[in-house]
GROMACS .gro file of C-alpha atoms in nm:
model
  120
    1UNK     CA    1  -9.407  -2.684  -1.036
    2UNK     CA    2  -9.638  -2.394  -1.038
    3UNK     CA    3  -9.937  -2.426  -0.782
    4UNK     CA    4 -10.154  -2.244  -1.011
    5UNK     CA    5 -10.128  -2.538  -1.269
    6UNK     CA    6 -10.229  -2.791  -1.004
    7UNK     CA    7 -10.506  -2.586  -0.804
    8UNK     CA    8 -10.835  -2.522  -1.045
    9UNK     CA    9 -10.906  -2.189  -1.092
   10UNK     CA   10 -11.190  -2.163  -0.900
   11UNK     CA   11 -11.040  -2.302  -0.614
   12UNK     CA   12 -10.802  -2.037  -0.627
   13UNK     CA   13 -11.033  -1.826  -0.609
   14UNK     CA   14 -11.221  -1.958  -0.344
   15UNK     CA   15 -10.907  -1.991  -0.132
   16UNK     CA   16 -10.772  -1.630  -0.203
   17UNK     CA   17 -11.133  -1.513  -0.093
   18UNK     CA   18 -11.114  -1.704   0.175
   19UNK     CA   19 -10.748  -1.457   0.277
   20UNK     CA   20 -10.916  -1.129   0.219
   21UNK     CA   21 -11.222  -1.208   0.459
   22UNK     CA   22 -11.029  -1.384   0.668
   23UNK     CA   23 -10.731  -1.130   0.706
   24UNK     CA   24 -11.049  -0.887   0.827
   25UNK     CA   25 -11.107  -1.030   1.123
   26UNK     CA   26 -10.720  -1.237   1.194
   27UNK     CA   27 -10.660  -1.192   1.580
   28UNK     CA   28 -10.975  -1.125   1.665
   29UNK     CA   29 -11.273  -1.320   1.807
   30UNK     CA   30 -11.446  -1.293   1.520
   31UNK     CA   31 -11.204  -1.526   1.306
   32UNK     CA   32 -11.369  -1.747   1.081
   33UNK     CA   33 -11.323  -2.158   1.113
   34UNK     CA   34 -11.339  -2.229   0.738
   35UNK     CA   35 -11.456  -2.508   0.593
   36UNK     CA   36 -11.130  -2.643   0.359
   37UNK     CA   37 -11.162  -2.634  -0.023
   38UNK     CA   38 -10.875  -2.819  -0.138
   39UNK     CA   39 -10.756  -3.126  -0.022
   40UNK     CA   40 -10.387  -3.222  -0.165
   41UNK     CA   41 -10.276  -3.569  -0.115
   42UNK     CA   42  -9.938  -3.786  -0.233
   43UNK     CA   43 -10.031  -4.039  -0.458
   44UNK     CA   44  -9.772  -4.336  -0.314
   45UNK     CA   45  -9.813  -4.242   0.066
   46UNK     CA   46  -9.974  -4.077   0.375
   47UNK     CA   47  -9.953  -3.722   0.340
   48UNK     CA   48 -10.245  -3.510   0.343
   49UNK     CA   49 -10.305  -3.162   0.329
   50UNK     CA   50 -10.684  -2.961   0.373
   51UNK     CA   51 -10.614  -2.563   0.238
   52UNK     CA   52 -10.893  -2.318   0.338
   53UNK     CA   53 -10.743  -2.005   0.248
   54UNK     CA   54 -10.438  -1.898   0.037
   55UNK     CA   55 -10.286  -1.526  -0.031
   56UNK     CA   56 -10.325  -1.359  -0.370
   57UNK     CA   57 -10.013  -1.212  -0.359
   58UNK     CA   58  -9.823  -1.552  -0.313
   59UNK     CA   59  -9.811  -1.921  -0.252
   60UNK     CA   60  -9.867  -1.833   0.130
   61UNK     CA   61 -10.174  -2.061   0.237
   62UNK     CA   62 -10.366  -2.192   0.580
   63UNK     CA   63 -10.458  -2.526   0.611
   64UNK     CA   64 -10.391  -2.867   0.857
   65UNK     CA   65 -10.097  -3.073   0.698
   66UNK     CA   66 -10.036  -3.433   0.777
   67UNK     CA   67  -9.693  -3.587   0.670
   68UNK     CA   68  -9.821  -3.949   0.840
   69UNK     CA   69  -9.601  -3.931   1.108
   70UNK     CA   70  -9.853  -3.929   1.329
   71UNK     CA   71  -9.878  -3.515   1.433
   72UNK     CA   72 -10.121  -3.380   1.204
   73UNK     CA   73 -10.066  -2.961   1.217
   74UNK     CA   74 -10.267  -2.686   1.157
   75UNK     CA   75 -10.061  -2.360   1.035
   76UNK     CA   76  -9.949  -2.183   0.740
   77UNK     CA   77  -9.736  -2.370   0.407
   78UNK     CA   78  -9.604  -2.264   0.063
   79UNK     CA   79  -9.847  -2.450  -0.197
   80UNK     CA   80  -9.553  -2.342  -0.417
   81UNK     CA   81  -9.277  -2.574  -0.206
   82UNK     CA   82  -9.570  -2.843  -0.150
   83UNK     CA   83  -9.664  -2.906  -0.519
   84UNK     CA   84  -9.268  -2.887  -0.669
   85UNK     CA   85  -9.199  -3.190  -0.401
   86UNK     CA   86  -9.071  -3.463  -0.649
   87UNK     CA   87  -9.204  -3.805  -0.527
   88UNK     CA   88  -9.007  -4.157  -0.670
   89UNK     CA   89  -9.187  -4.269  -1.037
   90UNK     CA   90  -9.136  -3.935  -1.103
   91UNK     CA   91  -9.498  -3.836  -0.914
   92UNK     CA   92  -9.575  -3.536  -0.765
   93UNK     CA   93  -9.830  -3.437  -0.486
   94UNK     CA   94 -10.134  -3.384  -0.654
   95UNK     CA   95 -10.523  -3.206  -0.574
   96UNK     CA   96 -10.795  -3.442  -0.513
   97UNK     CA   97 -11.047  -3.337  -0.755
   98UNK     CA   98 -11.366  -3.539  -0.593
   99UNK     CA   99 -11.305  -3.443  -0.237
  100UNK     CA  100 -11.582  -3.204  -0.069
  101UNK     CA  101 -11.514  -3.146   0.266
  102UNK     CA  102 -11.767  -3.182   0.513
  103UNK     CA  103 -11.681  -3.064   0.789
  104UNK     CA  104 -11.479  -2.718   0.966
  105UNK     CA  105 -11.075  -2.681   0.952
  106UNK     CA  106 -11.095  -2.706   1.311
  107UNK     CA  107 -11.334  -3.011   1.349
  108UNK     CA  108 -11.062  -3.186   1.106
  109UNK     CA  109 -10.803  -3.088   1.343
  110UNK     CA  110 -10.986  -3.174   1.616
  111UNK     CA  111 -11.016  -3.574   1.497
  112UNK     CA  112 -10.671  -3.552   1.362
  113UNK     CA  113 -10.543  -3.504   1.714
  114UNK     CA  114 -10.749  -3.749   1.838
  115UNK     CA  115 -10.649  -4.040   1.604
  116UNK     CA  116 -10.319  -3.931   1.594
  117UNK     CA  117 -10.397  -3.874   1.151
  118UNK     CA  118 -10.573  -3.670   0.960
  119UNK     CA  119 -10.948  -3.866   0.751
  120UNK     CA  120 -11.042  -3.660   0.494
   0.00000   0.00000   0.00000
């Protein structure tokens, strides 16, 4: 499944923005701690995923991504190899489209260590 036909378009945007300043200022101390824009989710289990930035060149994206296993991660996935993950019922992992985050990526990581999951 193509990312680009789950993701709105202005959350693409937002996320691929999100690269260019980022990529800036990457390795230095003046990266940014963004505040996520997309939260992806499965629709029959646990796993979670908060994006704050994506490439525009690619699938290539930043985020924390908790598989409920209880060791929420921050780092880099493939929204392509995320959203082509075919669940049973023939589901797929899907964007929430009422989530607004409301807090930083790393004051989500932050709890999600500390409960052992990820509340978003």
């Amino acid at each position: 499944m193509d990312y680009t036909e789950v993701i709105r378009p202005a959350d693409l945007a937002l996320l691929e923005a999100n690269w260019t300043e980022q990529l800036k200022v990457k390795g230095t101390n003046g990266e940014m701690d963004l505040t996520p824009v997309v939260k992806i989710f499965s629709p029959i289990g646990s796993a979670t995923i908060l994006v704050t930035e994506k490439d525009p060149d690619s699938g290539l994206s930043f985020g924390i991504v908790d598989l409920g296993f209880g060791s929420p991660e921050m780092g880099y996935l493939d929204l392509e190899e995320v959203l082509s993950v075919k669940l049973p019922g023939g589901l797929r992992m899907e964007q929430d489209l009422y989530w607004k985050a409301d807090k930083t990526l790393s004051q989500y990581a932050s709890e999600a260590r500390r409960l052992q999951h990820l509340r978003a």
